[in-house]
Rosetta silent file (secondary structure, phi, psi, omega in degrees, C-alpha in Angstrom):
SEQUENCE: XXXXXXXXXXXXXXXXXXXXXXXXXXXXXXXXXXXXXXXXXXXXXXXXXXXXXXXXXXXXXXXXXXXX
SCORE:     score description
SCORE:     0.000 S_00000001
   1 L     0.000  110.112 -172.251  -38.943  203.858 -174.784 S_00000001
   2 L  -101.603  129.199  179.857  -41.706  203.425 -172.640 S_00000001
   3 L   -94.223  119.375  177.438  -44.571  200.805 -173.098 S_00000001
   4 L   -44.857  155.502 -161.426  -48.055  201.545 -172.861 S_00000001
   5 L   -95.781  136.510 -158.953  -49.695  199.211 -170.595 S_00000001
   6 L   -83.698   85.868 -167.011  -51.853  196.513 -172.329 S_00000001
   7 L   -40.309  130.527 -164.787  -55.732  196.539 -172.433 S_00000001
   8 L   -67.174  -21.633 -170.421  -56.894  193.156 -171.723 S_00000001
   9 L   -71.945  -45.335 -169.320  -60.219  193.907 -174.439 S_00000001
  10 L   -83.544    5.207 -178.972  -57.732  194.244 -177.089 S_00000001
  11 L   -59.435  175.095  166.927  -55.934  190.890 -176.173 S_00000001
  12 L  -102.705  175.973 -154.026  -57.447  188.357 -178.852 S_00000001
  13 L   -84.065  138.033  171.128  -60.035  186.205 -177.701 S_00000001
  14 L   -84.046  144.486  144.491  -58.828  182.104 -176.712 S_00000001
  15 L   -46.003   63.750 -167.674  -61.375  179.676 -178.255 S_00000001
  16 L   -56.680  155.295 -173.565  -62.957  177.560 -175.988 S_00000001
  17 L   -89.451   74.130 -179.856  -62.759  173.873 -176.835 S_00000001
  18 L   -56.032  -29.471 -161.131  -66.509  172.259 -177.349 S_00000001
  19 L   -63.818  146.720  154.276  -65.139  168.911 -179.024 S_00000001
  20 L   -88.050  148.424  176.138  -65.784  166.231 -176.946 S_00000001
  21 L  -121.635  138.929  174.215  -63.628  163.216 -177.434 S_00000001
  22 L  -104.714  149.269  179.011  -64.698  160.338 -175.871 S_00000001
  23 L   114.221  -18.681 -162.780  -62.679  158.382 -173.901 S_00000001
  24 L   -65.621  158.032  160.358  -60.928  161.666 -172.740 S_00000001
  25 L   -67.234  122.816  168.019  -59.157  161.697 -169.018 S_00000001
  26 L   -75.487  -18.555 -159.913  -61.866  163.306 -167.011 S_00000001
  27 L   -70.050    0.102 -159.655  -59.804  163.703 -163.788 S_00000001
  28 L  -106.336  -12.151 -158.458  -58.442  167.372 -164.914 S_00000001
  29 L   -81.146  145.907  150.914  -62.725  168.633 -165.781 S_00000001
  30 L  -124.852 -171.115 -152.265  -63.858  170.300 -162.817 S_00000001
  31 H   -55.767  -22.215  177.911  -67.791  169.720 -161.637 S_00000001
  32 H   -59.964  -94.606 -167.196  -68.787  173.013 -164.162 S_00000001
  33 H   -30.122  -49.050 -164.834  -66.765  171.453 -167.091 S_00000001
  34 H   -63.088  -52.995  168.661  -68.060  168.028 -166.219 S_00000001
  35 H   -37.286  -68.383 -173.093  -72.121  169.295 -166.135 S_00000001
  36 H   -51.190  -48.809  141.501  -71.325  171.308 -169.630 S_00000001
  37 H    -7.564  -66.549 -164.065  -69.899  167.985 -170.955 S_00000001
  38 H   -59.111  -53.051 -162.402  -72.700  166.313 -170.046 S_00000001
  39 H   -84.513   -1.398  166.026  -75.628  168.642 -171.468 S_00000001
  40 H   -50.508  -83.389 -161.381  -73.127  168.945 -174.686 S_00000001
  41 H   -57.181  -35.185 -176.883  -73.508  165.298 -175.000 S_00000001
  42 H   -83.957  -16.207  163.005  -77.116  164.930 -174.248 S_00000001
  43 H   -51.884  -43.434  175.466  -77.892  167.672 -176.903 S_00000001
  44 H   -28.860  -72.036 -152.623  -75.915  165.550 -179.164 S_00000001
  45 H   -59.161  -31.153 -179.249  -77.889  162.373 -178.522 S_00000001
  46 H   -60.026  -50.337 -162.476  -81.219  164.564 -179.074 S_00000001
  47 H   -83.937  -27.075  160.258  -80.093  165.567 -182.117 S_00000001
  48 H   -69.031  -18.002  174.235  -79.110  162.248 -183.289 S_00000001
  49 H   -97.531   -7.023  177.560  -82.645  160.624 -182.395 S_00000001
  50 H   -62.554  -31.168 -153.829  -84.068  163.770 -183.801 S_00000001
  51 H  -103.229  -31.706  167.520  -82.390  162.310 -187.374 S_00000001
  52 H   -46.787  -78.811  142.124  -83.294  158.895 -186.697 S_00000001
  53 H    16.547 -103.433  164.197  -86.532  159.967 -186.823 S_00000001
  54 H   -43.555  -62.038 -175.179  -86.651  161.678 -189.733 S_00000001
  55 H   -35.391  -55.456 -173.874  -84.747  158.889 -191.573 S_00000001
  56 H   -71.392  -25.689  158.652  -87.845  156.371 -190.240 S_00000001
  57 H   -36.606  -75.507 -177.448  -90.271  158.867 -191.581 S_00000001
  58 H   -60.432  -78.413  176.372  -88.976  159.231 -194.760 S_00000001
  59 H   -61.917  -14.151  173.885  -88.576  155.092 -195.299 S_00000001
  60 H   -86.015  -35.836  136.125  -91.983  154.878 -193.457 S_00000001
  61 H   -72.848   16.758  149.253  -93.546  156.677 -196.365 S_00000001
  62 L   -92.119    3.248 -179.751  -91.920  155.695 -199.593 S_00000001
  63 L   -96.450  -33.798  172.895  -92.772  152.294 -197.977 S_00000001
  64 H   -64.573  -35.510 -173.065  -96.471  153.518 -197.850 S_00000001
  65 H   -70.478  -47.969  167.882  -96.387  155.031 -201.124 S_00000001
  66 H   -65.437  -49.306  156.430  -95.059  151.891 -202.775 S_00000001
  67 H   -62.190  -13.519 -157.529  -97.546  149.551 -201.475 S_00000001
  68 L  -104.895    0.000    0.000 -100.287  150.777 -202.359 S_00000001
């Protein structure tokens, strides 16, 4: 019984891991992973002042709307 030898394209793919956890041990990242980390996290924060934002929008006109 002989085995065919195994193409790596049919292997299934691994998943790389985007969550960040903060708080994580860093000492195992190397300077790539640490950089990718980084612009992960500052995308985040963009996207979280992006919502702030809106949110102050949104209360800065029903506050406009109401006085008047």
């Amino acid at each position: 019984c002989a085995t065919m030898p195994i193409d790596p394209d049919d292997l299934p793919l691994k998943k790389k891991v985007t969550e960040i956890v903060l708080g994580q041990d860093l000492s195992a990242l190397s300077e790539f992973e640490l950089s990718a980390r980084i612009m992960g996290m500052e995308a985040e924060i963009a996207r979280c002042r992006e919502q702030i934002n809106a949110r102050k929008a949104t209360k800065d006109a029903a506050a406009a709307f109401f006085k008047s």
